[in-house]
Coordinates of C-alpha atoms (C1' of nucleotides) in Angstrom, one line a residue:
Chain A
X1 CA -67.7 81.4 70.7
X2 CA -64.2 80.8 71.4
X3 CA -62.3 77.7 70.6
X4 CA -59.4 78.4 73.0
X5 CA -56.6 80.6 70.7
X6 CA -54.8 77.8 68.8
X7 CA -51.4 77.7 69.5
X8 CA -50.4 75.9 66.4
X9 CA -47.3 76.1 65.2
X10 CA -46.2 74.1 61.7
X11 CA -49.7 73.9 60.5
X12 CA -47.5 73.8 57.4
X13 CA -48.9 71.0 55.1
X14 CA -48.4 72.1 51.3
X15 CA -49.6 75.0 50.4
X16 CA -51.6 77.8 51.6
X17 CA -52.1 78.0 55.6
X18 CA -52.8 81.5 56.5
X19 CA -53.2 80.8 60.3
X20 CA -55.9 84.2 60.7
X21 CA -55.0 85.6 64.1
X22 CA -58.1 84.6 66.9
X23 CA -59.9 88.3 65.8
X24 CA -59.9 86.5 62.3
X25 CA -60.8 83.2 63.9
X26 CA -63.8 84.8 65.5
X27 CA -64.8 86.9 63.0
X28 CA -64.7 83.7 60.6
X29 CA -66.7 81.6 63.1
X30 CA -69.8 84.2 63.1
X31 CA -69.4 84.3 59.0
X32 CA -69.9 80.5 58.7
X33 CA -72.4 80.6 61.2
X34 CA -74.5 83.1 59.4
X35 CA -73.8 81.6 56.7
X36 CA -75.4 78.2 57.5
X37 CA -78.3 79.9 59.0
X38 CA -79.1 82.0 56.4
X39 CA -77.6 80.8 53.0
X40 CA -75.4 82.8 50.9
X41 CA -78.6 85.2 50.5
X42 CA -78.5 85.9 54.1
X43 CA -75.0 86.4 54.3
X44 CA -73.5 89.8 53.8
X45 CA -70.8 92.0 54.9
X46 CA -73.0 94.2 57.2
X47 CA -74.9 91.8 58.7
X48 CA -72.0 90.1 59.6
X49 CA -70.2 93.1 60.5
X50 CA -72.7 93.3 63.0
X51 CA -73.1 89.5 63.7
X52 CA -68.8 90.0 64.3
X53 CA -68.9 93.1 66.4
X54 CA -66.3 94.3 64.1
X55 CA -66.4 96.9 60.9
X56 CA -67.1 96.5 57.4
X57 CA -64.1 98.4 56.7
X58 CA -61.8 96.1 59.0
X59 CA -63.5 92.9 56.9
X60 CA -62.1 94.8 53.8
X61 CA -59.2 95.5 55.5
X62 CA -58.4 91.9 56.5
X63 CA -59.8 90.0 53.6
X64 CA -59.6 92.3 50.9
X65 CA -62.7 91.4 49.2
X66 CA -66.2 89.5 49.1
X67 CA -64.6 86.4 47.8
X68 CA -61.7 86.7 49.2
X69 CA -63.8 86.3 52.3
X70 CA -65.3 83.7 51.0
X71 CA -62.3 81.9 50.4
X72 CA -60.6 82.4 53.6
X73 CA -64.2 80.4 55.1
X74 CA -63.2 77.7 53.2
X75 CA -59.8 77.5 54.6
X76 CA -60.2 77.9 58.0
X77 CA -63.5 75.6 57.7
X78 CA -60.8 73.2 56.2
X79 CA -58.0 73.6 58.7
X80 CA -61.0 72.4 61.1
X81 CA -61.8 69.0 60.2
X82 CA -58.0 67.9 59.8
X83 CA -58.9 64.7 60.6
X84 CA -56.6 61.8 61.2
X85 CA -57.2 58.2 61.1
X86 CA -55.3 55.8 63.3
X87 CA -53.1 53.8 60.8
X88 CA -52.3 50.1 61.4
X89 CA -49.5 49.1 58.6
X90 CA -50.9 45.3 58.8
X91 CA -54.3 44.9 59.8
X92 CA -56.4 42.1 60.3
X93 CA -59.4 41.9 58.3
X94 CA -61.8 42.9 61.1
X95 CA -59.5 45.4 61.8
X96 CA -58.9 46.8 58.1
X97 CA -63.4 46.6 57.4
X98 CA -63.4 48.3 60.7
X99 CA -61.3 50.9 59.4
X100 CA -63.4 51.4 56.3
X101 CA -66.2 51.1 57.9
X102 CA -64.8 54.3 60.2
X103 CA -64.1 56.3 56.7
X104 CA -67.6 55.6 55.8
X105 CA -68.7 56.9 58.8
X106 CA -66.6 59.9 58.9
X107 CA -67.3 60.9 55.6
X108 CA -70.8 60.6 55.9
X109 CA -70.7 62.4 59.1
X110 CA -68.7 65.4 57.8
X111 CA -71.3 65.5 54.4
X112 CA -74.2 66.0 56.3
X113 CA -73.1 68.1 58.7
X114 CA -74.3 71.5 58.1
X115 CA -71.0 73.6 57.7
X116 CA -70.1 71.4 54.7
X117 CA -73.5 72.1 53.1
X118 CA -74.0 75.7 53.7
X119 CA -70.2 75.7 52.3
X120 CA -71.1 73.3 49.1
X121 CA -74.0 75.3 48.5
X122 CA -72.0 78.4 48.2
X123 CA -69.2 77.2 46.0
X124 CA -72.0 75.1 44.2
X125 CA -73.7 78.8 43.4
X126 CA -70.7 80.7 42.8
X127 CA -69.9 77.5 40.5
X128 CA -71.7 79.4 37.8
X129 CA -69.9 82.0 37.4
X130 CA -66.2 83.2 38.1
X131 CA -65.1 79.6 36.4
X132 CA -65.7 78.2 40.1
X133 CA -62.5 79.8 41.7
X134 CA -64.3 78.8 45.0
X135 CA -65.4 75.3 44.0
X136 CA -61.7 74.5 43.0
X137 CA -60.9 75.9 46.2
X138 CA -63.0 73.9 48.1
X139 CA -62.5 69.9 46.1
X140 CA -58.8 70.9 47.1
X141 CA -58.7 72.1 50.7
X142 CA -61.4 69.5 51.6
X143 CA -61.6 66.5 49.6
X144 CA -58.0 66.0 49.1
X145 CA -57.7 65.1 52.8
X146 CA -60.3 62.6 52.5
X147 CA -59.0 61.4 49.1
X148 CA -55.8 60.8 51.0
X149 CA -56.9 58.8 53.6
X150 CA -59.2 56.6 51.7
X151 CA -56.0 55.7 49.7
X152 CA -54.0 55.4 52.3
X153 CA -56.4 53.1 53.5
X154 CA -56.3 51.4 50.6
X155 CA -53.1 50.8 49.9
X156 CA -52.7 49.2 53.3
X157 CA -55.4 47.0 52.6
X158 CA -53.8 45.7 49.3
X159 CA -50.6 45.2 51.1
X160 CA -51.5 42.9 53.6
X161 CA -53.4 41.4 51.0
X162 CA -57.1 41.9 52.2
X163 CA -58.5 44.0 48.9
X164 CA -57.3 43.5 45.1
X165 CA -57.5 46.1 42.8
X166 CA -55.6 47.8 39.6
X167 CA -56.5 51.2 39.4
X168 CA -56.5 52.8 42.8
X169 CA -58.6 56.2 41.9
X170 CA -61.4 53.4 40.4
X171 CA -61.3 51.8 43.8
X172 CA -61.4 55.2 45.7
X173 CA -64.4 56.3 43.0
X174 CA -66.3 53.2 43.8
X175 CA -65.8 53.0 47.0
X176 CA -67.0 56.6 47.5
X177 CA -70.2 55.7 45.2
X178 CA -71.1 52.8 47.5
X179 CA -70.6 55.1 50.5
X180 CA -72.5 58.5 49.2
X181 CA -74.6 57.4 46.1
X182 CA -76.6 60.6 45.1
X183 CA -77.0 61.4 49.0
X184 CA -74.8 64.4 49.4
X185 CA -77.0 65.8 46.4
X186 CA -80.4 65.1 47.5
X187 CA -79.1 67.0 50.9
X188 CA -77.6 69.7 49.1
X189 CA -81.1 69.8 47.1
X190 CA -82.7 70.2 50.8
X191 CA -83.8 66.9 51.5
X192 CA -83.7 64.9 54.5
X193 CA -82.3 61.6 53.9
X194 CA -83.6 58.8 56.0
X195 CA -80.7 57.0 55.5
X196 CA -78.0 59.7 57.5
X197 CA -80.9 61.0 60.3
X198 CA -78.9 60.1 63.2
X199 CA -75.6 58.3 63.9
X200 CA -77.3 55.1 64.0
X201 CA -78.9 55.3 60.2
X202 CA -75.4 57.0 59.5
X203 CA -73.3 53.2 60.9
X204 CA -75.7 51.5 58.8
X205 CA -75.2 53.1 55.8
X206 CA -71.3 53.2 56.8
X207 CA -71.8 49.2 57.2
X208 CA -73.7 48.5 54.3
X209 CA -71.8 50.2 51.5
X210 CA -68.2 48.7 52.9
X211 CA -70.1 45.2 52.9
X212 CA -70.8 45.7 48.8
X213 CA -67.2 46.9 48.4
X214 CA -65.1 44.3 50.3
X215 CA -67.8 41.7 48.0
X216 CA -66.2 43.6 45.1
X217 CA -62.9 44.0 46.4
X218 CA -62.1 41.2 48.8
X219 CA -58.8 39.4 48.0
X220 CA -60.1 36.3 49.6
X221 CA -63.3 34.2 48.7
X222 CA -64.9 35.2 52.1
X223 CA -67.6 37.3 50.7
X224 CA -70.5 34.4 51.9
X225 CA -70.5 36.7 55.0
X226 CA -72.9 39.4 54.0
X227 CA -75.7 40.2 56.3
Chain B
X1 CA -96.5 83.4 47.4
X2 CA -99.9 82.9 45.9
X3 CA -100.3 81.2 42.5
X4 CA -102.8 84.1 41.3
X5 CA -106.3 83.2 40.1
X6 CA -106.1 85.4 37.7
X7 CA -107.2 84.7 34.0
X8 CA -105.8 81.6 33.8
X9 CA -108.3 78.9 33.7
X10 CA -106.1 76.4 32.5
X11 CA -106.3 73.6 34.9
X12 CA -102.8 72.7 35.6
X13 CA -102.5 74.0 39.3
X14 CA -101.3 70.9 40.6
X15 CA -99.0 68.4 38.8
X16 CA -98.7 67.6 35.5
X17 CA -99.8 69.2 32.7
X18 CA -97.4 71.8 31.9
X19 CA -98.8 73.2 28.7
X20 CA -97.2 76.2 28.6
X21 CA -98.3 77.9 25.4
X22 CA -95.8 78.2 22.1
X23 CA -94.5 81.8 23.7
X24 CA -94.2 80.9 27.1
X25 CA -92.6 77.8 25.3
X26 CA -89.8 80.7 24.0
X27 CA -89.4 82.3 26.9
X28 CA -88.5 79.5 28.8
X29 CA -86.1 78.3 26.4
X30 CA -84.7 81.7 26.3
X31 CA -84.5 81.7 30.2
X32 CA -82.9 78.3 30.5
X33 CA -80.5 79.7 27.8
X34 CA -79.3 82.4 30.0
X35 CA -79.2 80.7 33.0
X36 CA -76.7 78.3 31.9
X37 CA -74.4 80.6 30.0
X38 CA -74.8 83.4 32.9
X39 CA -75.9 81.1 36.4
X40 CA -78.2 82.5 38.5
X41 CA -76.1 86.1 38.6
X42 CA -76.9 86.8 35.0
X43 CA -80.2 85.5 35.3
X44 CA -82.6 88.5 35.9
X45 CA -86.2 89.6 34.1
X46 CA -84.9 92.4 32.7
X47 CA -82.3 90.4 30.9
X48 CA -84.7 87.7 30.2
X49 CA -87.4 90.2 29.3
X50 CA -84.4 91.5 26.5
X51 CA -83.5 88.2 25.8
X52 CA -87.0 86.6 25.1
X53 CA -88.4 90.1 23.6
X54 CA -90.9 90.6 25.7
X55 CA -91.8 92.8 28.6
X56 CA -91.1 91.8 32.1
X57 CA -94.9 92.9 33.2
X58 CA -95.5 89.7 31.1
X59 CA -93.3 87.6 32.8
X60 CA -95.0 88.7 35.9
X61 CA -98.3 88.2 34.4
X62 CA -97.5 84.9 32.8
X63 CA -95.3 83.5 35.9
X64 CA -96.4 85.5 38.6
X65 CA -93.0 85.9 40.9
X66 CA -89.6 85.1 39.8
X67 CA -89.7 81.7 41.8
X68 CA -92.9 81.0 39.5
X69 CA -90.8 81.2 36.4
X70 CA -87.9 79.3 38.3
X71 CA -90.3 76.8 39.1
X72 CA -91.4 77.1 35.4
X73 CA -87.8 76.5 33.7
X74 CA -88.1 73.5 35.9
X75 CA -91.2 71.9 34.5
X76 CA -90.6 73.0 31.2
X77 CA -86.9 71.4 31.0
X78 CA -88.2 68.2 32.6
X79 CA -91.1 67.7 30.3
X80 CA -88.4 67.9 27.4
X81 CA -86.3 64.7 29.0
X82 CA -89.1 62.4 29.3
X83 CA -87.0 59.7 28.2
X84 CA -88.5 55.8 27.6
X85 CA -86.6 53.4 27.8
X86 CA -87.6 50.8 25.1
X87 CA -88.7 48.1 27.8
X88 CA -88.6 44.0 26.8
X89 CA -90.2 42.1 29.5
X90 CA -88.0 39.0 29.0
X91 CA -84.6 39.7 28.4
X92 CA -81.3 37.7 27.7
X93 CA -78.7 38.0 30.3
X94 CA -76.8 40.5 27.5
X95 CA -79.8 42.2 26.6
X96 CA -80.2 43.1 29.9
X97 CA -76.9 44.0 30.8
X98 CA -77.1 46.2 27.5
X99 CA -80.0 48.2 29.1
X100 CA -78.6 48.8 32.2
X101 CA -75.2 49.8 30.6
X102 CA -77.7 52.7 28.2
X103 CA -79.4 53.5 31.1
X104 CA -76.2 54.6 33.1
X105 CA -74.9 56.1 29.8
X106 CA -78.3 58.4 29.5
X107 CA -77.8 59.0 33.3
X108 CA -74.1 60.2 33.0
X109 CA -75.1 62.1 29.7
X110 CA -78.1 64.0 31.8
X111 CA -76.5 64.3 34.4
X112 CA -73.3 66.3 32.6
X113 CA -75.7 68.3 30.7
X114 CA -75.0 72.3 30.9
X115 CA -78.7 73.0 31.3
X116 CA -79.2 70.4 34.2
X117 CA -75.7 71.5 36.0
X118 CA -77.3 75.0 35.5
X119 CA -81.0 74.0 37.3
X120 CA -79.1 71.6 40.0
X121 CA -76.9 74.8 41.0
X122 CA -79.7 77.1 41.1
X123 CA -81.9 74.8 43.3
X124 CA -79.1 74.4 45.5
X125 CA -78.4 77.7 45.6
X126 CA -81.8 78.7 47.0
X127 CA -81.9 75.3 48.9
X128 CA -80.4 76.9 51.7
X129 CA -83.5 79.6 52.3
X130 CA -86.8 78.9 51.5
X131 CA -86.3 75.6 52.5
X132 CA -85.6 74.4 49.2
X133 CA -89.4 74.7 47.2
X134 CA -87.1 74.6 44.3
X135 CA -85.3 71.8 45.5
X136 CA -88.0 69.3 46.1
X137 CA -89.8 70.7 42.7
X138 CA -86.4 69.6 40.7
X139 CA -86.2 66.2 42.6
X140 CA -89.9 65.4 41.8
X141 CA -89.8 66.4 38.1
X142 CA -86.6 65.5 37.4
X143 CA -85.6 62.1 39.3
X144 CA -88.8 60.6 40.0
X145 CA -88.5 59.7 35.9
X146 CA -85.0 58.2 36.2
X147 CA -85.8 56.6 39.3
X148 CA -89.1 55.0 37.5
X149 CA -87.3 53.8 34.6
X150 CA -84.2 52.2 36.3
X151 CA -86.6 50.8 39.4
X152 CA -88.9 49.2 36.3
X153 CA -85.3 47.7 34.9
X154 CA -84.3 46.1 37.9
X155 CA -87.9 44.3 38.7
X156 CA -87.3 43.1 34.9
X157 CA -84.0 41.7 35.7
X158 CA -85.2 40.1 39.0
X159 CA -88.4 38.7 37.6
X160 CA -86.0 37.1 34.6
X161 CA -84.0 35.7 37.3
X162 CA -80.4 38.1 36.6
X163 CA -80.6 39.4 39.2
X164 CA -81.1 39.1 43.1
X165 CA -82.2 41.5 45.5
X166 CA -84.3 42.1 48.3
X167 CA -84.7 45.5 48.8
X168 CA -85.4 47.1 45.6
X169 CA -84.4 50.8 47.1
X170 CA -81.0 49.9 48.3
X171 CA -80.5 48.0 45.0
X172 CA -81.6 51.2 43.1
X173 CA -78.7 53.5 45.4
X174 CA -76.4 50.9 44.4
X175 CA -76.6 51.1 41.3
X176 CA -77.0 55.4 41.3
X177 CA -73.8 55.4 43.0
X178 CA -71.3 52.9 41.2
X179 CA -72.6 55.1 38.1
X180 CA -72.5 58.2 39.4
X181 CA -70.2 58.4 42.4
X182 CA -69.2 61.8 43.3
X183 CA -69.1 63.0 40.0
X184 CA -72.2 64.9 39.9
X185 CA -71.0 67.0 43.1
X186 CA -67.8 67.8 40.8
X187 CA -69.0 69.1 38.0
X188 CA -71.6 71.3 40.4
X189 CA -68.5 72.6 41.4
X190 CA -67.5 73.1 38.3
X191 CA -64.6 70.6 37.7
X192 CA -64.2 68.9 34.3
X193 CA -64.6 65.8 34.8
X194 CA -62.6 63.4 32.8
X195 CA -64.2 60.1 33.3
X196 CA -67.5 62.1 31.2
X197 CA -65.6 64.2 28.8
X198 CA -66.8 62.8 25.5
X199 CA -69.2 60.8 24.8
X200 CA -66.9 57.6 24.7
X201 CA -65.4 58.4 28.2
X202 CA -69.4 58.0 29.3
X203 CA -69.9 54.9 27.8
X204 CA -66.8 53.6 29.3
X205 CA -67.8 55.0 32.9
X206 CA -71.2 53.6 32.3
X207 CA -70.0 49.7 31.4
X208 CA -67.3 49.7 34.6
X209 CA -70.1 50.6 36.8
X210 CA -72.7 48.0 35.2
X211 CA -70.1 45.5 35.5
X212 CA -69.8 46.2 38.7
X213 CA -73.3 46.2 39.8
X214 CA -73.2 42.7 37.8
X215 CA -70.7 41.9 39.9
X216 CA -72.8 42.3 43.0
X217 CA -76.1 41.4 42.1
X218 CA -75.8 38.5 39.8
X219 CA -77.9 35.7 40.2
X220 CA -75.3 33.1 38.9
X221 CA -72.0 32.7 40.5
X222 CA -70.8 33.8 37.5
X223 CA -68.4 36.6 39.6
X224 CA -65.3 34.9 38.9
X225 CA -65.0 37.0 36.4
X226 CA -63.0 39.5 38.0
X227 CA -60.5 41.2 36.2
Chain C
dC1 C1' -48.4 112.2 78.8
dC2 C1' -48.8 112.1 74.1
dC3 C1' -48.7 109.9 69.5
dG4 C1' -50.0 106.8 66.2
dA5 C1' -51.9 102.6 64.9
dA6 C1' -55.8 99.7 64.9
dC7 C1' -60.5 99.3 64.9
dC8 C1' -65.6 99.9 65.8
dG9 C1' -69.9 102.2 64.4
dT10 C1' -72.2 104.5 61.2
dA11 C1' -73.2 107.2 57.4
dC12 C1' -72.7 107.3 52.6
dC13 C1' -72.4 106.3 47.4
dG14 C1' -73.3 103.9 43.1
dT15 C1' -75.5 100.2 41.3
dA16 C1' -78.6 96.7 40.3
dC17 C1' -82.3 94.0 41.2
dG18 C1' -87.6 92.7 41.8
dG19 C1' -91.8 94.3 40.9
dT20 C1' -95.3 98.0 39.2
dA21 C1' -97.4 101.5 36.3
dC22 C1' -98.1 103.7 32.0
dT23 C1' -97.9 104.5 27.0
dT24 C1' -97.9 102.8 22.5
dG25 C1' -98.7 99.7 19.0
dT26 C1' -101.0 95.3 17.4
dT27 C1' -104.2 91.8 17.2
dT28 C1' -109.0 90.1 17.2
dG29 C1' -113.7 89.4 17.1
dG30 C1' -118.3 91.1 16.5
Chain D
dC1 C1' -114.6 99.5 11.2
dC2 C1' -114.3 99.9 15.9
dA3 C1' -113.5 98.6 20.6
dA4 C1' -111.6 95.6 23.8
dA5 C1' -107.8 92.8 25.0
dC6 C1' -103.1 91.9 24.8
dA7 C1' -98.3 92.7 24.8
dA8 C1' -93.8 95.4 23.9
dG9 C1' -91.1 99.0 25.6
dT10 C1' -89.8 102.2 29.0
dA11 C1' -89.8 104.7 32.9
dC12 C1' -90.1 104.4 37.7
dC13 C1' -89.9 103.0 42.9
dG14 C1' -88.2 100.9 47.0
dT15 C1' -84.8 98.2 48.6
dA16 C1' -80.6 96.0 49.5
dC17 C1' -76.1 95.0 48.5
dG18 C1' -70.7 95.7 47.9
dG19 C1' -67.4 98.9 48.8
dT20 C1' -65.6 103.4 50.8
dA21 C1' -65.0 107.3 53.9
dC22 C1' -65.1 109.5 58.3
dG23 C1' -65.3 110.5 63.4
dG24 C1' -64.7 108.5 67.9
dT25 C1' -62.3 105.2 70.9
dT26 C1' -59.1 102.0 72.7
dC27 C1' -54.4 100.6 73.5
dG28 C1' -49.4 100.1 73.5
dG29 C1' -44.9 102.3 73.2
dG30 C1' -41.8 106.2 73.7

DNA sequence: CCCGAACCGTACCGTACGGTACTTGTTTGG
DNA sequence: CCAAACAAGTACCGTACGGTACGGTTCGGG
């Protein structure tokens, strides 16, 4: 029900950040929980008007509209998962695979979880129409924070001279292929995937996919360690 | 609901066999024409019943339910892409590299087409109730054939000695990945995608990501090559 | 103590959809 | 040539949604 009221102060990061007063908060909380229980068919302003304890009108009020709703889900879903990774500027390379191998893990994580799906799946269906307002939305509240990070990551790994690479939006595409493949699909599709049931499958995947990319990446000539 | 037993003594109940006689044939292509210029908002029997001139008592009768003639589109549109790939069971280390580079190419090119975006979005869209019948049909009919043809290209490569693998799956996830990476999800969202805008753009995607899956399941040693 | 603002609960309106029923051709086979 | 089947077109029904309006209630300030 309640995360305690955030008392956050300079959540200013670019662009954006409406900080919705707690009311807003809450009432935001029940939307993305109806909305993961019920799919954007079982999510509408009355039922979670009622779900809220609050008005329809007050919802109009706040949000203006249907998708503006919508939208403000996304960003406070967003403003949620600000993660942060701890940042070594020269690790060693245990430390640097075991940072990627954290990403991986993350990312995996937060895809499977079911807030990021019920989300995906809405922007996904809105995608269709409205030229995909919502699915902009979305790629830029929440991949761009993980885009960042993986480069980050990456950039520190090609300055202390563990990884090689050119292009670093390749390296970030491939490394997020080897990471996800068609996984994130086949859950958005409704599948279970073996491969993410439980945090154990999840480190193995995690494990696995940074093993193929430091054997494509590696600065070194160490890659006769694969498992 | 119930598949009715009415009239219909044609066989195809269970897999297979989608028949689907010459007007059904135009309906369907009408349908799949409206769902991808209208999503599944604009997609409604009335429309459909308009668009196909015809009544929408026959779309009941010939499809029983609207998830019928969703499930329909489905099997229609994957009986038109029953692609084969021309197959040599003892390629040249080229020849076989040039397979794998047309199969990502008529992945990418599949993948990026407006009537599967529009199928993917509507499975996903009722993915999140229903627990995703849709889904698993469009999985079924629609990847089981890629995942055939590019499974029966890697036991070719390994069984010509090209390649190495021991796990034919994970090799197969690989390889969907480095092609695909999160573009897929993307253009769900509805992003333009650069990397597939144009026909050359795809063929360029698709040689990176064989060379990279060269790169990491060669046989040879031959990985020097690195640019 | 009162006033006004905010807000909940509910009732309401127009619309649009899925699905059904009926009427009017049009085909088809005996 | 006729009757039975079939299908187009339309009208219709119940429902459910987005959005609005209204009365009652709380709450803080003057």
């Amino acid at each position: 029900m309640m995360l305690a009221s955030d008392t956050r102060e300079t959540a200013a990061a670019d662009s954006g950040t409406e900080d919705f007063g707690p009311r807003q908060a809450d009432v935001l909380e029940a939307a993305l929980t109806l909305l993961v229980e019920g799919g954007d068919k079982g999510f509408t302003t009355a039922r979670l008007a009622r779900a809220a304890n609050c008005s329809k009108e007050s919802l109009y009020k706040w949000f203006g509209d249907r998708s503006g709703l919508l939208a403000a889900m996304v960003t406070y879903q967003a403003s949620k998962v600000r993660v942060a990774g701890s940042l070594n500027a020269r690790p060693s390379a245990e430390e640097f695979k075991r940072q990627l191998t954290d990403f991986a893990h993350d990312l995996l994580t937060v895809l499977s979880g079911p807030t990021s799906l019920a989300l995906n799946r809405l922007a996904i269906g809105e995608a269709g129409r409205t030229d995909a307002q919502l699915g902009h939305l979305l790629t830029e509240r929440g991949r761009r924070a993980i885009e960042e990070r993986a480069k980050k990551l990456l950039d520190t790994g090609k300055r202390a001279g563990l990884i090689r690479f050119d292009d670093r939006e390749e390296a970030f595409a491939t490394l997020y292929g080897l990471i996800v493949g068609d996984m994130h699909v086949r859950m958005l599709l409704g599948e279970t995937v073996p491969a993410l049931a439980g945090d154990a499958a999840i480190s193995a995947q995690a494990a696995r996919a940074i093993g193929k990319f430091h054997r494509l990446y590696a600065a070194g000539d160490d890659m006769t360690t694969t498992a």
